[in-house]
Tab-separated table of N, CA, C and O in Angstrom:
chain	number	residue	atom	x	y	z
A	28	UNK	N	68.308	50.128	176.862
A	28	UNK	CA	69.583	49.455	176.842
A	28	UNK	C	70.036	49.250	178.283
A	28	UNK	O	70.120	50.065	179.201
A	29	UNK	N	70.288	48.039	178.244
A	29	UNK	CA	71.034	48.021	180.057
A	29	UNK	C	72.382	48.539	179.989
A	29	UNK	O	73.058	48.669	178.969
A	30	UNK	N	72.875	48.971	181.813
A	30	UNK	CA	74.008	49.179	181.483
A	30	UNK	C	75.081	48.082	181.445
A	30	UNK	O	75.098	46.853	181.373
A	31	UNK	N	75.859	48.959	181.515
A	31	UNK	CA	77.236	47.733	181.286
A	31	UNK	C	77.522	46.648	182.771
A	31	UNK	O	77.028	47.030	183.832
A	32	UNK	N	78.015	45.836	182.757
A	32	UNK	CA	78.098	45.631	184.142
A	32	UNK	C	79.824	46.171	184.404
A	32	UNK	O	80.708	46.203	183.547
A	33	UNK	N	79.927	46.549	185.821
A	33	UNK	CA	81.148	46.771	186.416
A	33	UNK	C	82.065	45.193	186.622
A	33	UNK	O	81.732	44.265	187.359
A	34	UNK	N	83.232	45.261	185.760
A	34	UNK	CA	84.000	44.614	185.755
A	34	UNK	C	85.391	45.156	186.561
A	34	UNK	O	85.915	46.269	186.622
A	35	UNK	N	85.902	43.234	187.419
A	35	UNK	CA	87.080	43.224	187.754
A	35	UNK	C	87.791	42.737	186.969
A	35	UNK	O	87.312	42.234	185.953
A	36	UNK	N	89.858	42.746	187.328
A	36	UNK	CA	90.247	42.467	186.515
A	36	UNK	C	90.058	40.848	185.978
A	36	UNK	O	90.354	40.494	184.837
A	37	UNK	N	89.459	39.865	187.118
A	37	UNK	CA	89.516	38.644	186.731
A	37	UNK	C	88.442	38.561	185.879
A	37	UNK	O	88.621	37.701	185.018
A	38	UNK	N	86.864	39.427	185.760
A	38	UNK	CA	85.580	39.062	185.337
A	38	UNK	C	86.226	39.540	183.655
A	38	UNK	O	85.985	38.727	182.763
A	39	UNK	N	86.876	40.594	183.335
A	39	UNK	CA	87.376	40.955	182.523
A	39	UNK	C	88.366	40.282	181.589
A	39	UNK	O	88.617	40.486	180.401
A	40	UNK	N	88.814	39.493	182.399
A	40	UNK	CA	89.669	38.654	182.081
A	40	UNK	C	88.938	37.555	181.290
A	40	UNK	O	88.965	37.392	180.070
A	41	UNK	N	88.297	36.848	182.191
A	41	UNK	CA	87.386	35.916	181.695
A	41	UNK	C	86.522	35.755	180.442
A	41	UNK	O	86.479	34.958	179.505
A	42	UNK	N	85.692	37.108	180.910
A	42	UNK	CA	84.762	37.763	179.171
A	42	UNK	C	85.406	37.627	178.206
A	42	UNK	O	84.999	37.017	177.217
A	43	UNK	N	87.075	38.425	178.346
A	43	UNK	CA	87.256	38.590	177.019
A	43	UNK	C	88.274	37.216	176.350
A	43	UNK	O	88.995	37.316	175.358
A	44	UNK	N	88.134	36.274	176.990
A	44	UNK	CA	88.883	34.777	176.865
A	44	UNK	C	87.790	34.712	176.169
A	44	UNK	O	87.825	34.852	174.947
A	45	UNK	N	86.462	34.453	176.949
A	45	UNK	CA	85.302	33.503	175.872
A	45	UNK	C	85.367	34.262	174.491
A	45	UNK	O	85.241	33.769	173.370
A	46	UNK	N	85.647	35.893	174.921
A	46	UNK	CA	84.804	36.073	172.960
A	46	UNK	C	86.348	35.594	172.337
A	46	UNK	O	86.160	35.202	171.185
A	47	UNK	N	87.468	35.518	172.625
A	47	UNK	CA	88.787	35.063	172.260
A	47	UNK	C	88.134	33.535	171.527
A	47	UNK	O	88.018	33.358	170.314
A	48	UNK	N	87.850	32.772	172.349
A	48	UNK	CA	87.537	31.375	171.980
A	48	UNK	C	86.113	31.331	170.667
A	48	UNK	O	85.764	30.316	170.065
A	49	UNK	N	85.577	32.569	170.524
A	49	UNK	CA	84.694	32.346	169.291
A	49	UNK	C	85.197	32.207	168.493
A	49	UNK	O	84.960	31.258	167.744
A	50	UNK	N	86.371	33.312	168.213
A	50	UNK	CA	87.342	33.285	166.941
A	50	UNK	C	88.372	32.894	166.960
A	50	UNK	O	89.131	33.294	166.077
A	51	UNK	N	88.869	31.943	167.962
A	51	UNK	CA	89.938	30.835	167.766
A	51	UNK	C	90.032	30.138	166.862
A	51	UNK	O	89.027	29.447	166.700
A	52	UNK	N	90.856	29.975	166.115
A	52	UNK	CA	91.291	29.186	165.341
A	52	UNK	C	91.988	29.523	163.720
A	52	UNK	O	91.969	30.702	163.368
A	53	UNK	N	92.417	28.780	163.035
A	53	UNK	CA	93.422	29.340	161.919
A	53	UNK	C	92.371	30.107	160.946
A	53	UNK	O	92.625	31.280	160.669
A	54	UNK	N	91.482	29.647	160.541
A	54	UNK	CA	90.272	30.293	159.786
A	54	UNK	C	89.671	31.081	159.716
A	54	UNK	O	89.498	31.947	158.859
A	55	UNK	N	89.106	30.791	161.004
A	55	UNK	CA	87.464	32.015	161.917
A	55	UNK	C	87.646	33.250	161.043
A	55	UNK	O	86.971	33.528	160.052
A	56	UNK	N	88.615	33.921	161.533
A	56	UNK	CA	89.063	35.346	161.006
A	56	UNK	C	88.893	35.645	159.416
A	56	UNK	O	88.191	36.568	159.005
A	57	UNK	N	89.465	34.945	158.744
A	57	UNK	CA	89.429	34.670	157.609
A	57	UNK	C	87.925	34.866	157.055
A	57	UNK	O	87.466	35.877	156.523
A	58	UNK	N	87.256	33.604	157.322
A	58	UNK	CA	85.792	33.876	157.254
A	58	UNK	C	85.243	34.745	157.051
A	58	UNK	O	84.635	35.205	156.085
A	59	UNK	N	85.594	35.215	158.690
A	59	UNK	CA	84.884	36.927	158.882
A	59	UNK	C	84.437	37.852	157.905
A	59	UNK	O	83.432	38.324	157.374
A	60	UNK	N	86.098	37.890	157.937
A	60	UNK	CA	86.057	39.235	156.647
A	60	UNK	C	85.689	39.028	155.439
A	60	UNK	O	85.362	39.881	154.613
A	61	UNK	N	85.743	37.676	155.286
A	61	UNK	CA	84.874	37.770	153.689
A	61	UNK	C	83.523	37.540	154.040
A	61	UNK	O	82.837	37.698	153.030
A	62	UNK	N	82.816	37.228	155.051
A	62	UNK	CA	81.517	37.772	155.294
A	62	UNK	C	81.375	39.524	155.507
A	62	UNK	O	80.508	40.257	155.031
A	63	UNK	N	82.302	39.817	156.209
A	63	UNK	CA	81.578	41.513	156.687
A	63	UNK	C	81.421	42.241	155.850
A	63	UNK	O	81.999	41.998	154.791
A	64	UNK	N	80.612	43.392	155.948
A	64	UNK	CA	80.154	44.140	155.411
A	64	UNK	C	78.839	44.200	154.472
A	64	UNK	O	78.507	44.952	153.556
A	65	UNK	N	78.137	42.912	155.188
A	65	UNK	CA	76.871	42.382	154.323
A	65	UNK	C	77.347	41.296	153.446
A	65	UNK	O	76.686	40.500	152.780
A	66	UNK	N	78.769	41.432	153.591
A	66	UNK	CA	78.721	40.518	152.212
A	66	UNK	C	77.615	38.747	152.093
A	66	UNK	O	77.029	38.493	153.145
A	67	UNK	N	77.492	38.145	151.419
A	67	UNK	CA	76.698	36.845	151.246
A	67	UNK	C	77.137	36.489	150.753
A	67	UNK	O	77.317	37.087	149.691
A	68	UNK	N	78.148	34.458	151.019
A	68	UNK	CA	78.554	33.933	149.667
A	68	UNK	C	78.310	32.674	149.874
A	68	UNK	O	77.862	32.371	150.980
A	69	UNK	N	78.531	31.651	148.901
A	69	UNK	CA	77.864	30.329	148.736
A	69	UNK	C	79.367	29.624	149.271
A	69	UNK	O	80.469	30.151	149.117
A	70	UNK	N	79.190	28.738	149.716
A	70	UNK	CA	80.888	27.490	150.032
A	70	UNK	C	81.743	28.128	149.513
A	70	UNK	O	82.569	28.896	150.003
A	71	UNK	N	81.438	27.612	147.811
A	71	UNK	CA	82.165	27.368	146.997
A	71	UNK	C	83.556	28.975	146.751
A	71	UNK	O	84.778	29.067	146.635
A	72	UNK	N	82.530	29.798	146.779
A	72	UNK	CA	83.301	31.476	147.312
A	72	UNK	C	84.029	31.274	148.017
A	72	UNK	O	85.250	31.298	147.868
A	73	UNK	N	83.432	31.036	148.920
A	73	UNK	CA	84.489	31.172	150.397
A	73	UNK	C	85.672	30.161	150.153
A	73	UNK	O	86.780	30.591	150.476
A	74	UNK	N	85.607	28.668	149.546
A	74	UNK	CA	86.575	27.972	149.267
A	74	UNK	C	87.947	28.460	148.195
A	74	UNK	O	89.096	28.033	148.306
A	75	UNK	N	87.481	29.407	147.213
A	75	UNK	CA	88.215	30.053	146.051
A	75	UNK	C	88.670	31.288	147.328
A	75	UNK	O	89.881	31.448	147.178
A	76	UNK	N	88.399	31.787	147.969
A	76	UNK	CA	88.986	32.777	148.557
A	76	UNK	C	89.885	32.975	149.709
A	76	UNK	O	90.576	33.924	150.081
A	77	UNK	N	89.675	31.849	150.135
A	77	UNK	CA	90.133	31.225	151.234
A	77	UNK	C	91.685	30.330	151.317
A	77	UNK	O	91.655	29.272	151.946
A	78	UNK	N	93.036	30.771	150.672
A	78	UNK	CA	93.574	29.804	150.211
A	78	UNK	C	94.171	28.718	151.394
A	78	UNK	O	94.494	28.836	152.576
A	79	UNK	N	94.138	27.628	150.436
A	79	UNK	CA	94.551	26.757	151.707
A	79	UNK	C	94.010	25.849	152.536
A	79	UNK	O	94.532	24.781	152.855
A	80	UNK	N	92.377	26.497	153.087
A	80	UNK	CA	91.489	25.911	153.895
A	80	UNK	C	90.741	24.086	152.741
A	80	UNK	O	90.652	23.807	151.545
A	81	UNK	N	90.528	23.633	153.579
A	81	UNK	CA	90.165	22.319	153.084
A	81	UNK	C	88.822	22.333	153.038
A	81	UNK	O	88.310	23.157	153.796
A	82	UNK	N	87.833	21.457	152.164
A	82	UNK	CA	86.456	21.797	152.276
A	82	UNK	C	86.057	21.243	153.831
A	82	UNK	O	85.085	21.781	154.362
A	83	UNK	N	86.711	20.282	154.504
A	83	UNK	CA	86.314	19.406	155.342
A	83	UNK	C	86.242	20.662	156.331
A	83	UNK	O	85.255	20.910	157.023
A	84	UNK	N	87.671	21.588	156.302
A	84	UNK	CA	87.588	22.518	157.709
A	84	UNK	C	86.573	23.582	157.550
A	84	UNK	O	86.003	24.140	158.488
A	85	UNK	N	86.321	23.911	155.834
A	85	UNK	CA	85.709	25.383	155.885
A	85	UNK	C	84.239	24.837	156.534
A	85	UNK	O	83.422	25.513	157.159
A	86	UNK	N	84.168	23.462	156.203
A	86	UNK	CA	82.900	22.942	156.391
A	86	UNK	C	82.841	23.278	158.306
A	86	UNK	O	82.127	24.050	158.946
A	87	UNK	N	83.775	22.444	158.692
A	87	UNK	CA	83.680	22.655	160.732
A	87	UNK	C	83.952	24.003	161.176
A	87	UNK	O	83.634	24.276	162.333
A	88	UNK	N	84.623	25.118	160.273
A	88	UNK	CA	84.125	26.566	161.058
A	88	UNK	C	83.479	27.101	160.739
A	88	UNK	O	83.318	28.145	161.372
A	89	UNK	N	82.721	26.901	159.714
A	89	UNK	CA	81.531	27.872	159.534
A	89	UNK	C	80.493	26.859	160.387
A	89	UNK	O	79.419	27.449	160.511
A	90	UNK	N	80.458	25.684	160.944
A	90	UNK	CA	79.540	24.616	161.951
A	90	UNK	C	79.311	25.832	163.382
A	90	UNK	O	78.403	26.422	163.968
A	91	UNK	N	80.839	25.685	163.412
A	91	UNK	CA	80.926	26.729	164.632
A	91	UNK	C	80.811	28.149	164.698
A	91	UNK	O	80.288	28.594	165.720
A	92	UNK	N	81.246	29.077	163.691
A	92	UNK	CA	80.353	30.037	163.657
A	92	UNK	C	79.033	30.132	163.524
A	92	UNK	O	78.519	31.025	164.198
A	93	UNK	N	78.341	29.502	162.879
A	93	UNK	CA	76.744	29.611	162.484
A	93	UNK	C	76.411	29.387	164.458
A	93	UNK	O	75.634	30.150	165.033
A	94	UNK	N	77.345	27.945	165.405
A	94	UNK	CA	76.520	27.341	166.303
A	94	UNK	C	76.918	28.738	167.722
A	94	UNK	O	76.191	28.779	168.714
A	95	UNK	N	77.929	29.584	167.591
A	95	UNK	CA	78.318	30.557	168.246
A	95	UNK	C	77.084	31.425	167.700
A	95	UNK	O	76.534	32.050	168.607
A	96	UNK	N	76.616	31.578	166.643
A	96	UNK	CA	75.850	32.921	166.350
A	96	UNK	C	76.654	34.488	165.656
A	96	UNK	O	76.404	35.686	165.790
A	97	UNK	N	77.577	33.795	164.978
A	97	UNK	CA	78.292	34.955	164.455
A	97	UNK	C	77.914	35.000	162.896
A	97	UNK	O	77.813	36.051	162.263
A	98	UNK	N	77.699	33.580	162.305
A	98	UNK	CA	77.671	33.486	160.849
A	98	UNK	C	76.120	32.757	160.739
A	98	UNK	O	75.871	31.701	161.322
A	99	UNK	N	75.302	33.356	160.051
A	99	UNK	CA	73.528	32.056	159.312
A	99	UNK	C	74.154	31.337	158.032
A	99	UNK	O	75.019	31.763	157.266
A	100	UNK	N	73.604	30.361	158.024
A	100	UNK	CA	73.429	29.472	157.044
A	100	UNK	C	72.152	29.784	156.181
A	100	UNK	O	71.053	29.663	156.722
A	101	UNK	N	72.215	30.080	155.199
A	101	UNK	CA	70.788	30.522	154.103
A	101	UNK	C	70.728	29.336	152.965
A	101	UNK	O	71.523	29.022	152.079
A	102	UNK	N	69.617	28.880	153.311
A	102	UNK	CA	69.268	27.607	152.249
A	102	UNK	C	68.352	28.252	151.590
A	102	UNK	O	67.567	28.932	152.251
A	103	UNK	N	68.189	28.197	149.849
A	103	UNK	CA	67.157	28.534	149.016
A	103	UNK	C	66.459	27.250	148.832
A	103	UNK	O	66.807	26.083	148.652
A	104	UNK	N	65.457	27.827	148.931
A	104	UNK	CA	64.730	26.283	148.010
A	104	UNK	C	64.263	26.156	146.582
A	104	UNK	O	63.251	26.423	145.934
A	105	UNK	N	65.573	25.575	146.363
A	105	UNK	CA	65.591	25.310	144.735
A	105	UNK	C	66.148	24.295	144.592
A	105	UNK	O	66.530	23.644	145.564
A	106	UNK	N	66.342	23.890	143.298
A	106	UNK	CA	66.733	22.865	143.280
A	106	UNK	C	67.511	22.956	141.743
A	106	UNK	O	67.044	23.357	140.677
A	107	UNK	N	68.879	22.427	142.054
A	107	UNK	CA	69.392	22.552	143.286
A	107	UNK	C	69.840	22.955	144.148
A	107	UNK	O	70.703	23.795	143.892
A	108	UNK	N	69.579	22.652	145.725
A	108	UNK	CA	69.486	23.658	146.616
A	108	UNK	C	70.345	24.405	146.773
A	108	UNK	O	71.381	23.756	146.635
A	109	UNK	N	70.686	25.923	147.092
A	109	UNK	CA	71.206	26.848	146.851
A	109	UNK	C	71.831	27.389	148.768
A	109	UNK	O	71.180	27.920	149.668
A	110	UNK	N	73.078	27.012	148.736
A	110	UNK	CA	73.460	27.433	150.655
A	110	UNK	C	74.509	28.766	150.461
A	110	UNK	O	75.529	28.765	149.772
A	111	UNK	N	74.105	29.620	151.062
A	111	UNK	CA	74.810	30.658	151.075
A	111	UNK	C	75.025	31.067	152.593
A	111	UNK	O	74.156	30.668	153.368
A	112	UNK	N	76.048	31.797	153.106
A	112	UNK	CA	76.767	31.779	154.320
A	112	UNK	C	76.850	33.739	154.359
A	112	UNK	O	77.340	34.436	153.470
A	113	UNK	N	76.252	34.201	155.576
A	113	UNK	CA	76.364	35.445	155.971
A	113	UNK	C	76.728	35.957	157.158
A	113	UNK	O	77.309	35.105	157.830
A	114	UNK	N	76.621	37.056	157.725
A	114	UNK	CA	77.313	37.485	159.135
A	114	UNK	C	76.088	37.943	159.779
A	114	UNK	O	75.470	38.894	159.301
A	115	UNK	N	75.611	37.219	161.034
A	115	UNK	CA	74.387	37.621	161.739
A	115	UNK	C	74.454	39.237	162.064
A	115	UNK	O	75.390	39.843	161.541
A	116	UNK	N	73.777	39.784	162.669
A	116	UNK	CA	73.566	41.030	163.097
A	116	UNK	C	74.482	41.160	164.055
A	116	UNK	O	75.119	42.198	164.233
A	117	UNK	N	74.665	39.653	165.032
A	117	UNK	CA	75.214	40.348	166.049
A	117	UNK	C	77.475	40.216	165.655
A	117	UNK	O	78.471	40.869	165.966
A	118	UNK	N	77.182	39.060	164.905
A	118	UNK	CA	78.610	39.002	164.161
A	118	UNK	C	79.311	39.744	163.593
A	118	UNK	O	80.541	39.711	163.553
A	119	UNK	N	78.053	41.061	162.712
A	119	UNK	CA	78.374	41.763	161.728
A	119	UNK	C	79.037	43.442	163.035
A	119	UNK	O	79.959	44.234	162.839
A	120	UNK	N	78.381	43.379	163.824
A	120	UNK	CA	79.100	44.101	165.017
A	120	UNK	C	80.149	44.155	166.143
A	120	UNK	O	80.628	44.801	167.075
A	121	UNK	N	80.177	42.832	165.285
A	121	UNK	CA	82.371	42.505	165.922
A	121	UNK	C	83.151	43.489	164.885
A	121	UNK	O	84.194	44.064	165.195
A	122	UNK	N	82.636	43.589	163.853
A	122	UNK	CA	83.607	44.411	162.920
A	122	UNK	C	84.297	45.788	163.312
A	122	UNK	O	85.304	46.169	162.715
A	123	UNK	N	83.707	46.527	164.354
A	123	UNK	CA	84.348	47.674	165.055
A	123	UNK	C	85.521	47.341	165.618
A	123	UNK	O	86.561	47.960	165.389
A	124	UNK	N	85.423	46.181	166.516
A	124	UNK	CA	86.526	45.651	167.933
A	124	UNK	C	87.257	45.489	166.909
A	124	UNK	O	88.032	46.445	166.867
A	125	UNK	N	87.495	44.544	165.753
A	125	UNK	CA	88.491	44.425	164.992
A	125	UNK	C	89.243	45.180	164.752
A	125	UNK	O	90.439	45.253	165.035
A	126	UNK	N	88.256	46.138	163.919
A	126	UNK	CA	88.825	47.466	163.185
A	126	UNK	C	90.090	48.150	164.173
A	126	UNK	O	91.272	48.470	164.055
A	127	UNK	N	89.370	48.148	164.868
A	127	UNK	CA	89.960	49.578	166.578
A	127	UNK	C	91.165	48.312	167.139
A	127	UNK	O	92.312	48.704	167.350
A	128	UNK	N	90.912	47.193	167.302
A	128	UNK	CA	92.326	45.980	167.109
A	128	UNK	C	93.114	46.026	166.561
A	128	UNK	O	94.271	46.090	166.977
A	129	UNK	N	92.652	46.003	165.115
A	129	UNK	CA	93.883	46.214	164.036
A	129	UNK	C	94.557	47.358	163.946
A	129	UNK	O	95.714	47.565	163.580
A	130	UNK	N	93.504	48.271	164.412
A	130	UNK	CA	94.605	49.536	164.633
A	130	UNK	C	95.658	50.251	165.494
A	130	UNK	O	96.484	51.146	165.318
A	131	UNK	N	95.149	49.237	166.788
A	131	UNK	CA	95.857	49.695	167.747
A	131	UNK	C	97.289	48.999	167.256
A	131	UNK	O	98.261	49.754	167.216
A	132	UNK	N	97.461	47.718	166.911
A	132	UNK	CA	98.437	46.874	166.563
A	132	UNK	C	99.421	47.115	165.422
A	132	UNK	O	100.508	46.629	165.113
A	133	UNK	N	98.397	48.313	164.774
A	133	UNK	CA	99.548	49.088	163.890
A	133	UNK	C	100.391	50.215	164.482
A	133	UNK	O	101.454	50.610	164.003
A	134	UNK	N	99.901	50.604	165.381
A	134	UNK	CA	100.949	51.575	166.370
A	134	UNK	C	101.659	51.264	167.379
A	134	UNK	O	102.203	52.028	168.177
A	135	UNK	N	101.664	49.492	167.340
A	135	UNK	CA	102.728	49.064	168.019
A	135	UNK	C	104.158	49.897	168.322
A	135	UNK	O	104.685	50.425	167.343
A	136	UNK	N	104.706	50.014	169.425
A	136	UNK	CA	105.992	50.377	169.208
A	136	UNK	C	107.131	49.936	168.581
A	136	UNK	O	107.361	48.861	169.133
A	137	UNK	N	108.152	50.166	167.587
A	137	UNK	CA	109.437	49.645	167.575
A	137	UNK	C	110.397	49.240	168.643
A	137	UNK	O	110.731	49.980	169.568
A	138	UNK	N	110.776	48.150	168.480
A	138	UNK	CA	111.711	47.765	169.403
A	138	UNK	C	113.198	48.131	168.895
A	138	UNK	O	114.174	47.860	169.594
């Protein structure tokens, strides 16, 4: 394993903008979690679960997750053909940062 590299505050800054910009947007997130945990589902899932999202958009973020490398596209070959949507290996290991995110954000302070 290499090590980490030594970050300043601007290189730090920067890094964590780009992984910001993977999961930009009203959806991404959404997605996610109904991928994580191994889960595997076809469109049509993700469209019933998803309320709200349009087929046109679920269609352009899962484009961009699959083209980031967070989500695969799984085609069966059958007919008819069978597309199911999962969380790559390296996607499925964002699920910590979240976790440890969401938690910190629950111990927000009261104002």
């Amino acid at each position: 394993m290499t090590p980490r590299p030594s970050y300043t505050a601007l290189s730090a800054a920067i890094g964590l903008e780009a992984a910001w910009s993977l999961l930009d947007g009203r959806w991404k997130l959404l997605i996610l979690f109904n991928l994580f945990g191994g889960q595997v589902r076809r469109f049509s899932e993700l469209e019933r679960a998803i309320t709200g999202i349009s087929p046109k958009m679920l269609t352009q973020q899962l484009r961009d997750l699959e083209a980031d490398g967070l989500v695969e596209r799984i085609v069966h070959d059958e007919k008819p053909p069978r597309v199911e949507y999962a969380m790559t290996p390296w996607g499925q290991s964002l699920c910590p940062a979240l976790d440890a995110l969401l938690a910190w954000v629950e111990h927000k302070p009261q104002a």
